[in-house]
CSV table of C-alpha atoms and ligand atoms in Angstrom, one decimal:
chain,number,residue,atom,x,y,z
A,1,UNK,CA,40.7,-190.1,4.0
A,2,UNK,CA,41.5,-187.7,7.1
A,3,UNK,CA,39.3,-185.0,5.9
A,4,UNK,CA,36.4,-187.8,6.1
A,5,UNK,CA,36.8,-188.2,10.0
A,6,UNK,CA,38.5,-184.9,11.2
A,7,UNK,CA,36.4,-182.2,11.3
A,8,UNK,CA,36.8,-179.2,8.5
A,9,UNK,CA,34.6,-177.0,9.5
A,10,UNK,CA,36.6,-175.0,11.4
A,11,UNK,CA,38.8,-174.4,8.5
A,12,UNK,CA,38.6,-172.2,5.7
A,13,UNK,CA,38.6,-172.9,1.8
A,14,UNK,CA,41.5,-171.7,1.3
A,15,UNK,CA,43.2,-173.7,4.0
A,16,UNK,CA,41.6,-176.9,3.1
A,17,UNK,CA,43.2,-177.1,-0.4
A,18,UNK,CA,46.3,-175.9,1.1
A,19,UNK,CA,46.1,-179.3,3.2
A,20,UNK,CA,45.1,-180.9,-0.2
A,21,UNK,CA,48.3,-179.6,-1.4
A,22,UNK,CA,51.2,-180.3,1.5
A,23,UNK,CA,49.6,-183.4,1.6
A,24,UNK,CA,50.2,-184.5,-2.2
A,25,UNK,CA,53.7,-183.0,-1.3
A,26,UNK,CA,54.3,-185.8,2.0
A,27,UNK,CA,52.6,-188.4,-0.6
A,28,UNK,CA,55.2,-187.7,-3.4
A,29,UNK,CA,58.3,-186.8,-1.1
A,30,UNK,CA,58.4,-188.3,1.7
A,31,UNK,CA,55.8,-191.3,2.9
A,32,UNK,CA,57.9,-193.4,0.4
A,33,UNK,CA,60.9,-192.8,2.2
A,34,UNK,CA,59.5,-192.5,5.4
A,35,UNK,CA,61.4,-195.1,7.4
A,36,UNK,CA,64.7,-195.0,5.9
A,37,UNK,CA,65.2,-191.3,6.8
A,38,UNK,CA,65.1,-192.1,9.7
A,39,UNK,CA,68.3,-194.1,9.6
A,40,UNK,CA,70.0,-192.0,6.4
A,41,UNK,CA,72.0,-188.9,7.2
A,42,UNK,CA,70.9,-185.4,7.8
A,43,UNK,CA,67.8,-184.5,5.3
A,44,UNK,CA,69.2,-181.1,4.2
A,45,UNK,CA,68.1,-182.2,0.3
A,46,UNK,CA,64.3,-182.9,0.9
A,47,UNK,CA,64.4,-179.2,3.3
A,48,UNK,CA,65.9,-177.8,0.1
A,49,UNK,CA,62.3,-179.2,-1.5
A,50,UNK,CA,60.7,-178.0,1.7
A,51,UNK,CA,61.6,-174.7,1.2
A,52,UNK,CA,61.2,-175.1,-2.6
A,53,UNK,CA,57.6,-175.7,-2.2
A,54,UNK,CA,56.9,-172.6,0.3
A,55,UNK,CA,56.4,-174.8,2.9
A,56,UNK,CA,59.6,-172.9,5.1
A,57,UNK,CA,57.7,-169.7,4.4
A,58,UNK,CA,54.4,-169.3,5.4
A,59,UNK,CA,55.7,-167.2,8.8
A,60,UNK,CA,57.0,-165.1,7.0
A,61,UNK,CA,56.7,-161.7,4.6
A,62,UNK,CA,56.8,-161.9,0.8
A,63,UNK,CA,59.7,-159.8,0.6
A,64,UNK,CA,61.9,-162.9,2.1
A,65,UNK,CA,60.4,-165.4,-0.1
A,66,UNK,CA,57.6,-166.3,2.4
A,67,UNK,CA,54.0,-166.3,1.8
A,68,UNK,CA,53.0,-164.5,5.0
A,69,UNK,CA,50.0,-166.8,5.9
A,70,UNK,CA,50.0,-166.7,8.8
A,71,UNK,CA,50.2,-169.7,11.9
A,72,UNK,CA,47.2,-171.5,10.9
A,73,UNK,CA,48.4,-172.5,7.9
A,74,UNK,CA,52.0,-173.2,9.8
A,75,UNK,CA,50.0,-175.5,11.7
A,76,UNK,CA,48.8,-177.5,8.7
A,77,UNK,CA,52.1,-178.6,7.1
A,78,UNK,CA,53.3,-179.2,10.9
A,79,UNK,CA,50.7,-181.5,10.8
A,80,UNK,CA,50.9,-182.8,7.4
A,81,UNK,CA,54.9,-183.0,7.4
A,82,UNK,CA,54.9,-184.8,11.1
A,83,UNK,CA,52.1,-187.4,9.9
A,84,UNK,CA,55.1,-188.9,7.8
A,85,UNK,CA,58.1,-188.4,9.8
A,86,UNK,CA,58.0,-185.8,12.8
A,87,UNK,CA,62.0,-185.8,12.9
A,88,UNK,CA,61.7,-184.3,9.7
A,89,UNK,CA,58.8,-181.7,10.7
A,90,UNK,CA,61.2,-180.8,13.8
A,91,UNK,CA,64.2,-180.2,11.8
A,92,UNK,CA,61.6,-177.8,9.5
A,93,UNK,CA,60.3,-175.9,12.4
A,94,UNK,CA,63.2,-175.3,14.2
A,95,UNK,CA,64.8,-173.9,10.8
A,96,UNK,CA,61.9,-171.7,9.9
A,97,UNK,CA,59.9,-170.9,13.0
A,98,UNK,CA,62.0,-171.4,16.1
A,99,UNK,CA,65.1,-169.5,14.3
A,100,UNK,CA,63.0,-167.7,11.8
A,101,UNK,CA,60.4,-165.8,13.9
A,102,UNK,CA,62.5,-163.9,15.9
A,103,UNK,CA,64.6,-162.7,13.0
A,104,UNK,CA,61.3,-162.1,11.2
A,105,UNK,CA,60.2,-160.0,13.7
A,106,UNK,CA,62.8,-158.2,15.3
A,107,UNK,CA,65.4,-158.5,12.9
A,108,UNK,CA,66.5,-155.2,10.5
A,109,UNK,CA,66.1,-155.5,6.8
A,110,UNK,CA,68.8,-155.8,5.8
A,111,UNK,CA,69.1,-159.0,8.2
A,112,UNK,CA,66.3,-160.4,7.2
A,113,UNK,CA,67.6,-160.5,3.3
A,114,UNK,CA,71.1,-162.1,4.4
A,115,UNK,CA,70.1,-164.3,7.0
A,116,UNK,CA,66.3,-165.2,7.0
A,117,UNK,CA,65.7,-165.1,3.1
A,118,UNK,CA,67.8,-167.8,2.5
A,119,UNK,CA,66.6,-169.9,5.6
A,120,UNK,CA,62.8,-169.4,3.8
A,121,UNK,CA,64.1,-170.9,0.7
A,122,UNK,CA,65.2,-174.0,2.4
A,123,UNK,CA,69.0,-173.2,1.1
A,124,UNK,CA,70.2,-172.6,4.7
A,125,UNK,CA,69.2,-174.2,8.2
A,126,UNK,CA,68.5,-172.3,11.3
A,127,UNK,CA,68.9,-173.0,15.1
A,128,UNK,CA,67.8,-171.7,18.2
A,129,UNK,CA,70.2,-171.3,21.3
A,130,UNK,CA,68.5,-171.4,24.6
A,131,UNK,CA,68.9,-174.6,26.3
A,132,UNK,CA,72.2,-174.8,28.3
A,133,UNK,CA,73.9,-177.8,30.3
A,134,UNK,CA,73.1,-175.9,33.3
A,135,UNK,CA,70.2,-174.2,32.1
A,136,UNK,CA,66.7,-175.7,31.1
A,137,UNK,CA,63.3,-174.8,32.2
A,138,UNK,CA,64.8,-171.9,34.1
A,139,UNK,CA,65.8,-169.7,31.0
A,140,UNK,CA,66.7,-166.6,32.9
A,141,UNK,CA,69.3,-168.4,34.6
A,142,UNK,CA,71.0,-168.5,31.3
A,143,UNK,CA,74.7,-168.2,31.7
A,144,UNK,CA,76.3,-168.1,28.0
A,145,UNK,CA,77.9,-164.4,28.2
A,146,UNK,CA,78.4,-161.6,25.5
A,147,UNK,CA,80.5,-158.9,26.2
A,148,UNK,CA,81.0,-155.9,24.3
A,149,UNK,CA,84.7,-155.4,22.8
A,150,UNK,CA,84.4,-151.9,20.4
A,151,UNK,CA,81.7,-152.5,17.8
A,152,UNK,CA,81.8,-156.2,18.5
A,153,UNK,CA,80.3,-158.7,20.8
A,154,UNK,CA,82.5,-161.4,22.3
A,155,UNK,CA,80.1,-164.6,23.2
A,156,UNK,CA,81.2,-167.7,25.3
A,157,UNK,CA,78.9,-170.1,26.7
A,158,UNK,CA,77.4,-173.5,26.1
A,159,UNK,CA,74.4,-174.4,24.3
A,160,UNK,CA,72.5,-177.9,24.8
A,161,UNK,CA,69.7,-180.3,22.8
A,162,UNK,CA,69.8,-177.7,19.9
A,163,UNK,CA,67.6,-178.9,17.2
A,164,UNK,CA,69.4,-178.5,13.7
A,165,UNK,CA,72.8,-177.8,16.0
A,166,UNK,CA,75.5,-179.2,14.0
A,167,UNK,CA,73.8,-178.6,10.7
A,168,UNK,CA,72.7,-174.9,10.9
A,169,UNK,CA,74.1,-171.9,9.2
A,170,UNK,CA,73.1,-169.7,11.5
A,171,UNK,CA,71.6,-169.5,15.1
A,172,UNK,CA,69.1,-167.2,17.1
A,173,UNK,CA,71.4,-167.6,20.4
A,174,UNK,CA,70.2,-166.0,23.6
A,175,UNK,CA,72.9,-164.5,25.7
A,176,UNK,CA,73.3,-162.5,29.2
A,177,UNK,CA,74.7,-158.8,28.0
A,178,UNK,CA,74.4,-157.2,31.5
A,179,UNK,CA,75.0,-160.2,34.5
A,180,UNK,CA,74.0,-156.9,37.2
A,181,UNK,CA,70.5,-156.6,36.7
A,182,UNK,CA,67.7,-159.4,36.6
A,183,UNK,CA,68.3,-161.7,33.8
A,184,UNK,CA,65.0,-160.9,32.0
A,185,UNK,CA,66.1,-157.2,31.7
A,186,UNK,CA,70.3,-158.3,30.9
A,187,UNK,CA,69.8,-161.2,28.0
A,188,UNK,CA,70.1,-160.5,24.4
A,189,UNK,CA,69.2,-162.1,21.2
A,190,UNK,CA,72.2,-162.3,18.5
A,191,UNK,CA,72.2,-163.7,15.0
A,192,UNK,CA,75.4,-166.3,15.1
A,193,UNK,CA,76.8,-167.3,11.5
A,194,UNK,CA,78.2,-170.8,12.9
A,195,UNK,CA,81.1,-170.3,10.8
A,196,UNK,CA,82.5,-167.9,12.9
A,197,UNK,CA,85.9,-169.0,14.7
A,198,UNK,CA,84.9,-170.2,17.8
A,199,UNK,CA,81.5,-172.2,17.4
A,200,UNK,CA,82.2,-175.7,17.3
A,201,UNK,CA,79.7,-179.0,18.1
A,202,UNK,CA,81.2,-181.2,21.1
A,203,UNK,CA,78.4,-184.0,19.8
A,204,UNK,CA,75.1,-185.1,18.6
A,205,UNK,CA,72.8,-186.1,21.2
A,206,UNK,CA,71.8,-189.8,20.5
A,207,UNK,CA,68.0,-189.4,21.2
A,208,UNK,CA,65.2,-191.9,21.9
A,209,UNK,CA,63.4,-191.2,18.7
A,210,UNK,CA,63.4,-187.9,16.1
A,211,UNK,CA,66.1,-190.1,14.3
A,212,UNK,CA,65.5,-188.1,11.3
A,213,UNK,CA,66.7,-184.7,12.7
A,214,UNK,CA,70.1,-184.3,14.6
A,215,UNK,CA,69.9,-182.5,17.8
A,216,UNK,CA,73.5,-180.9,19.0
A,217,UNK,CA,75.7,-180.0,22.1
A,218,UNK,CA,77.6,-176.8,20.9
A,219,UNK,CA,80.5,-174.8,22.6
A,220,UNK,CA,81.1,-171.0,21.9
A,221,UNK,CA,84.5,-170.0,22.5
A,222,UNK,CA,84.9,-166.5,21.6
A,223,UNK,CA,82.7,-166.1,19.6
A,224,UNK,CA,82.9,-162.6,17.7
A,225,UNK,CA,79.6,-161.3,16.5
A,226,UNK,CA,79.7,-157.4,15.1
A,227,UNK,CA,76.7,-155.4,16.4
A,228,UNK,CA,74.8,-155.5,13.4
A,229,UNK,CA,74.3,-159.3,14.3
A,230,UNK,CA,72.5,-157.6,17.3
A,231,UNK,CA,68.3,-158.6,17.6
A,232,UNK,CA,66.4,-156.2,18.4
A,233,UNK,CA,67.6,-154.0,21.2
A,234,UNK,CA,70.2,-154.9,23.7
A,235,UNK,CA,68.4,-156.4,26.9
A,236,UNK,CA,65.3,-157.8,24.5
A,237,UNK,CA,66.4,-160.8,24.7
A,238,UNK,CA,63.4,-162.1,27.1
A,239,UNK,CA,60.8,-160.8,25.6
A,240,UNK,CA,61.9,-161.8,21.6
A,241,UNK,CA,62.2,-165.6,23.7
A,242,UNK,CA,58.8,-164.9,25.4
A,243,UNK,CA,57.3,-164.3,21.7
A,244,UNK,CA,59.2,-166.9,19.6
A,245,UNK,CA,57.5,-170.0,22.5
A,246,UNK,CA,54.2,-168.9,21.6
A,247,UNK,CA,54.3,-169.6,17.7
A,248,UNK,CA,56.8,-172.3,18.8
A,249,UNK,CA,54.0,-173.7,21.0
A,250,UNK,CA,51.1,-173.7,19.0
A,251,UNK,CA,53.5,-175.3,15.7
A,252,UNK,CA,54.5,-178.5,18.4
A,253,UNK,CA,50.6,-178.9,18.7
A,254,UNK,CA,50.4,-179.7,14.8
A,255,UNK,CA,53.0,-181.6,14.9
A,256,UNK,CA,51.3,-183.4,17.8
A,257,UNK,CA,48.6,-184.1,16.2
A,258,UNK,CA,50.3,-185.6,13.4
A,259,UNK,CA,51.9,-188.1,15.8
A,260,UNK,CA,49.1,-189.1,16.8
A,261,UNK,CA,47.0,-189.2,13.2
A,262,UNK,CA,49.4,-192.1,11.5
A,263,UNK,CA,48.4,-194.6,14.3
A,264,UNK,CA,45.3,-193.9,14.6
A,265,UNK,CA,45.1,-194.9,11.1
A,266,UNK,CA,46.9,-198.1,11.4
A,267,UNK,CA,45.2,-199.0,14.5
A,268,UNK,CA,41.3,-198.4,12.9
A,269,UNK,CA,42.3,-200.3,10.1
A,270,UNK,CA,44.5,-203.1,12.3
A,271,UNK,CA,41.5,-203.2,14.2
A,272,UNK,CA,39.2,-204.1,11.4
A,273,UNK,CA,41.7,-206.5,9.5
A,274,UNK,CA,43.2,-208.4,12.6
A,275,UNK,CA,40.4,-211.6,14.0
A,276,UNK,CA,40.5,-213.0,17.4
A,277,UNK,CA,37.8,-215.3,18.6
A,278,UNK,CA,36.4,-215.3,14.8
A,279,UNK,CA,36.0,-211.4,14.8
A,280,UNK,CA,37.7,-208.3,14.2
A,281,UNK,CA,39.3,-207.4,17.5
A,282,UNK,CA,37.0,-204.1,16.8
A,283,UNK,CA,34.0,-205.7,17.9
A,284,UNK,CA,35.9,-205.8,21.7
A,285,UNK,CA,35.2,-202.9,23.4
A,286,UNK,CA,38.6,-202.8,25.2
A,287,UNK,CA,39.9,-202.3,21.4
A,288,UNK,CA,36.9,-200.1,20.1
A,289,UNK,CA,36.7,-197.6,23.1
A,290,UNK,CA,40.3,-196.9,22.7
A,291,UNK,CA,40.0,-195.8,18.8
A,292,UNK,CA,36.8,-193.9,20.5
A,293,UNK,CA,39.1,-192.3,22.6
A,294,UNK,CA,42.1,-191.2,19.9
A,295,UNK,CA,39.1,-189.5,17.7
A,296,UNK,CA,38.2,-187.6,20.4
A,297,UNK,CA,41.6,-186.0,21.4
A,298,UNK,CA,42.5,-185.7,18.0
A,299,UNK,CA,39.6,-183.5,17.0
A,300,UNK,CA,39.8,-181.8,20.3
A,301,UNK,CA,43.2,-181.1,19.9
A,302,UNK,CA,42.6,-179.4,16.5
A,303,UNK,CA,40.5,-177.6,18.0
A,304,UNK,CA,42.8,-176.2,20.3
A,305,UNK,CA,45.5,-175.4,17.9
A,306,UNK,CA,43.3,-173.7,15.6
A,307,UNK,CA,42.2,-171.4,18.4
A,308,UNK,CA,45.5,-170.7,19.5
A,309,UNK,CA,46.7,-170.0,15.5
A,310,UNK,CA,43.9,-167.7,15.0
A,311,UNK,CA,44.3,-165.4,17.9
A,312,UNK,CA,47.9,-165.3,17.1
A,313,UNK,CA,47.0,-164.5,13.0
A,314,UNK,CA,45.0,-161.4,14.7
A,315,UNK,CA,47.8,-160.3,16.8
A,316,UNK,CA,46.3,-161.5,20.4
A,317,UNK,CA,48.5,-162.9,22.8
A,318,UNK,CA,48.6,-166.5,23.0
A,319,UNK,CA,50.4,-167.8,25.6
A,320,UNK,CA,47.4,-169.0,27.8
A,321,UNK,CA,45.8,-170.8,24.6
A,322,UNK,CA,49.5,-171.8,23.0
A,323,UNK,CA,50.2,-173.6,26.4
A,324,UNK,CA,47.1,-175.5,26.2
A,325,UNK,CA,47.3,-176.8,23.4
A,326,UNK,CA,50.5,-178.1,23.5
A,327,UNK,CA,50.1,-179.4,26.7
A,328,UNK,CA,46.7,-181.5,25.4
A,329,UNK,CA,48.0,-182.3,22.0
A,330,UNK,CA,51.4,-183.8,23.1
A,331,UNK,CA,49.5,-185.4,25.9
A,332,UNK,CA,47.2,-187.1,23.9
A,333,UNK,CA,49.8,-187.6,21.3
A,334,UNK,CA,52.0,-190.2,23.7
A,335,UNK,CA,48.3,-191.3,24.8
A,336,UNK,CA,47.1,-192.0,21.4
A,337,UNK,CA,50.4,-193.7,20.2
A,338,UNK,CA,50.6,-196.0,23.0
A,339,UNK,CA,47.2,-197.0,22.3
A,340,UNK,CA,47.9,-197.9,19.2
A,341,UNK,CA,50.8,-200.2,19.6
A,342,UNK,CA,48.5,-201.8,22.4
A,343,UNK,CA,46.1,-202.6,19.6
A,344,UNK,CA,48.3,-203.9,17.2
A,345,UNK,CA,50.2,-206.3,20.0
A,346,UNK,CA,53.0,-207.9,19.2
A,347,UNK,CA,53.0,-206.6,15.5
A,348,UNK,CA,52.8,-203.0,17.2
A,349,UNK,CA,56.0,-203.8,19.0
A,350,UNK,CA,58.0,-204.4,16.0
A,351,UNK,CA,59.4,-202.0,13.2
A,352,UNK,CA,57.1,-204.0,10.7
A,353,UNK,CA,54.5,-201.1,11.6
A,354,UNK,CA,55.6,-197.6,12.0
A,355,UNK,CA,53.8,-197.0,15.5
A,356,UNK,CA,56.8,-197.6,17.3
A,357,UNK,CA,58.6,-195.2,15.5
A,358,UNK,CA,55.8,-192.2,16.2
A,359,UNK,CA,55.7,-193.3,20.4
A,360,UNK,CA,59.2,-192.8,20.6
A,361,UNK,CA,59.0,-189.2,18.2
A,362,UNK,CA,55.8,-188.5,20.1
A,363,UNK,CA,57.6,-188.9,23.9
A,364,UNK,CA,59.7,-185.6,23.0
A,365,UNK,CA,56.7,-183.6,23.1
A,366,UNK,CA,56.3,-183.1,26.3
A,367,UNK,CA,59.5,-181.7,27.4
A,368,UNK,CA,60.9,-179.8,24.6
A,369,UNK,CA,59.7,-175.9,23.9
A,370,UNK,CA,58.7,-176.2,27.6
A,371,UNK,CA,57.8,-178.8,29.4
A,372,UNK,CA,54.3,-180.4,30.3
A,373,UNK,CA,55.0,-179.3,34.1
A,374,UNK,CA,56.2,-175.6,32.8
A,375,UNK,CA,53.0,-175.8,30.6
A,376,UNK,CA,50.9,-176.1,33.7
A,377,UNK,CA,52.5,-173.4,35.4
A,378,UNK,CA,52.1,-171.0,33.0
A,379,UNK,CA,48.2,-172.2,32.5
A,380,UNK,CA,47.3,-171.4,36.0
A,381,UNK,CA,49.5,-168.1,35.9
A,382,UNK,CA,47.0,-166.7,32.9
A,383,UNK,CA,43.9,-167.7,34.7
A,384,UNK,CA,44.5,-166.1,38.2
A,385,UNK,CA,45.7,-163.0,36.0
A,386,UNK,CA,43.2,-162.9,34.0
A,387,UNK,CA,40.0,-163.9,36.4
A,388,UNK,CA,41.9,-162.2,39.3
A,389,UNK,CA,43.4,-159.0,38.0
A,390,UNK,CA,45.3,-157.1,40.6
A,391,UNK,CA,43.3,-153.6,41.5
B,1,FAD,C1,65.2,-183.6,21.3
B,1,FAD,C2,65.3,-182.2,21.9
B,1,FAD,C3,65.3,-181.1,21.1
B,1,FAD,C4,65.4,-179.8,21.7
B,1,FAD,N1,65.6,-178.7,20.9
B,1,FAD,C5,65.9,-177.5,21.5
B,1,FAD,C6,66.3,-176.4,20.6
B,1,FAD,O1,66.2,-176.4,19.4
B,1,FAD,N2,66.7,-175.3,21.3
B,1,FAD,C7,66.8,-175.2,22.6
B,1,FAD,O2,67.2,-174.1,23.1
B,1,FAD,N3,66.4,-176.2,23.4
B,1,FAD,C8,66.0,-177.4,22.9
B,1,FAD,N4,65.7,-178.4,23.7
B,1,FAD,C9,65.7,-178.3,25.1
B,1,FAD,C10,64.3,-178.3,25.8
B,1,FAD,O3,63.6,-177.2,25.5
B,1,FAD,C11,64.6,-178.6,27.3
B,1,FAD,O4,65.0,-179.9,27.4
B,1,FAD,C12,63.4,-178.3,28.1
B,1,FAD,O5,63.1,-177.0,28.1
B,1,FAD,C13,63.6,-178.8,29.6
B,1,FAD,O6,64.8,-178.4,30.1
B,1,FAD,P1,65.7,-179.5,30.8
B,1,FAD,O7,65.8,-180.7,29.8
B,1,FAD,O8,67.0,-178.9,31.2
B,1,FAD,O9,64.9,-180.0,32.0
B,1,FAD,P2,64.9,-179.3,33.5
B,1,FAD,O10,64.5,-177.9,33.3
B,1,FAD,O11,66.1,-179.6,34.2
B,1,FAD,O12,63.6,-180.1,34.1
B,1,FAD,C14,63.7,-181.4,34.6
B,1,FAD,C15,62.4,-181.8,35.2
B,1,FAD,O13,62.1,-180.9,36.2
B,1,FAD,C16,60.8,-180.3,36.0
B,1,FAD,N5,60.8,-178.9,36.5
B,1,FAD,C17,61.7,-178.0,36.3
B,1,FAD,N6,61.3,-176.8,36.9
B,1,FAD,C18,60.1,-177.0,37.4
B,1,FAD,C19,59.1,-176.2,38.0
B,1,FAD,N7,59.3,-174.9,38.3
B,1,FAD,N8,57.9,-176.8,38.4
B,1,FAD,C20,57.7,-178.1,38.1
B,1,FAD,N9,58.6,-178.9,37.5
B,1,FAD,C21,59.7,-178.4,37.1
B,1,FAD,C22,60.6,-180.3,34.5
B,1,FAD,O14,59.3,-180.2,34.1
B,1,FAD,C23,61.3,-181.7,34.2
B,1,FAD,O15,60.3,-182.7,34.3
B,1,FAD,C24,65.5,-179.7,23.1
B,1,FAD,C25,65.4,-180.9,23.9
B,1,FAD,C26,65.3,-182.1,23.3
B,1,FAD,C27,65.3,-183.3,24.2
């Protein structure tokens, strides 16, 4: 059992029979199907169950349906939900946390009820729109335009690698409003019903691994959005993006270590079962050290994300701690995958053993919601700000 080996300390009562709980949920709903969704189509049916079972709403305030929780416990079913399938988790996450926090906290009542309540319940999928053909890392050289025609907004521009893309209801899409000043004072948030004339998908990506989710190239040709569709104030755009990739951050960590929990597993055990020279291969240290090793970042990456949830549950900024622990938990997570397969040898290599299945998920982690290199930048920015304030 997980709890047996990964420290609980840390956690409170509360949050460890929450665990208890998401857990039994992956046991019933998804481990037995854990493979084949990742060749079935799109799993809008078990979100439905998702969101049926709160697990779409802990973000979020009781008056949408959510159980306002708070991150920490966000970080338990990313965990829980990614230990099965991670394509699944990211399809969750990017519904209710990348496309649900900014709504949830800049968005108008009467927005939240028409388009967040329903994404809470798991009836309705959300999307983010930052990521452009021409536009990755740098996200204030966004280019997707929205002009102002009378009450409305006209948006055109492309969107790219959108988790939930071509399945959402609705997206959170960043746009430039005013081109004249610097981007980070001239971009916008909007709330994008993606039946509105003019949104269409030019393709799924085919992707490496996250089989399970479907990841979309979308066009928007004028696009018209009334001004109610508006989040937050015009030119906010930035800083609603700025706060969205800290939660978004600190919710890849749990899913990280998630990625990285189902091999370990298989490998401890492989390593047990499996003889070479008439003895488990765990009595080798090259194999032994190596399950030494995943332990260690797992319960060191917990660690980190728990921090990083906590300050953000008591309204601290995050982005120095959200940073790191993304950056160590999606680290360790291709670390601790590959690993794994190593210790299973040639049975790791095949689909007979789902390890292969987590390296590939686990590769993603390390580019998108910023990558590791982005990470590092931002890292060393905090530090010298914080240990070397300017007078
Ligand atoms: C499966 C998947 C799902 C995604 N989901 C979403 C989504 O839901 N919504 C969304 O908006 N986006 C999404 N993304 C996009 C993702 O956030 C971007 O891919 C990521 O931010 C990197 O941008 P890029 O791919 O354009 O790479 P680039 O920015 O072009 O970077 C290429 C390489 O250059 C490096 N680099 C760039 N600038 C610097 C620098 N200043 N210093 C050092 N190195 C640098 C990068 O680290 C990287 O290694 C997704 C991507 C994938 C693959």
């Amino acid at each position: 059992m997980v709890d047996d080996y990964l420290s609980s300390v840390l956690w409170t009562e509360d949050e460890i029979e929450f665990r208890k709980e998401v857990r039994k949920f992956c046991d019933k709903e998804i481990y037995p199907i854990a493979d084949e969704i990742d060749e079935g189509p799109y799993p809008r049916e078990l979100l439905r169950k998702i969101g049926k079972a709160g697990y779409m709403g802990v973000m979020h305030d009781k008056e949408v349906g959510g159980s306002n929780k708070g991150l920490s416990y966000e970080i338990i079913i990313a965990e829980e939900i990614s230990a099965a399938n991670g394509g699944l988790d990211m399809a969750r996450m990017a519904s209710t946390t990348l496309y649900g926090m900014p709504v949830s906290k800049f968005g108008t009542k009467e927005q939240k009820k028409k388009y967040l309540m329903p994404v809470v319940s798991g009836d309705r999928i959300g999307c983010i729109g930052i990521t452009e053909p021409d536009v990755g890392s740098d996200t204030a050289g966004m280019k997707t335009r929205a002009e102002k025609d009378g009450d409305d907004w006209i948006i055109n521009g492309e969107k790219r690698f959108i988790t939930n893309g071509s399945q959402a209801d609705f997206m959170c899409c960043f746009a430039i409003t005013d081109p004249d000043v610097k981007s980070k004072e001239g971009m916008s948030a909007f709330i994008v019903d993606t039946s509105t004339d003019g949104f269409s998908v030019v393709e799924d990506h085919d992707l490496l691994g996250m089989k399970s989710a479907r990841v979309s190239w979308l066009k928007l040709e004028d696009v018209h959005v009334s001004s109610d569709m508006l989040l937050g104030e015009v030119g906010q755009g930035f800083p609603i993006l700025m706060d969205e990739l800290d939660s978004e951050r600190t919710a890849i960590a749990g899913e990280a270590i998630g990625y990285g929990r189902t091999p370990f597993e298989v490998a401890v055990n492989y390593s047990n079962e499996r003889e070479q020279f008439r003895r488990p291969i765990r009595a080798f240290e090259g194999v032994s050290f190596k399950i030494a090793d995943m332990a260690m970042k797992l319960e060191a990456g917990r660690a980190l994300t728990l921090t990083a949830a906590r300050m953000y549950d008591k309204g601290n900024n995050i982005t120095k701690e959200a940073s790191i622990a993304k950056l160590y938990t999606t680290e360790a997570a291709i670390e601790i995958t590959n690993d794994a397969l190593q210790i299973l040898g040639g049975s790791g290599y095949t689909t007979d053993y789902p390890i292969e299945r987590f390296l590939r998920d686990a590769r993603l982690m390390t580019i998108g919601g910023g990558t590791a290199e982005i990470l590092r930048f931002l890292i060393q920015r905090e530090v010298f700000k914080q240990m070397l304030p300017k007078e």
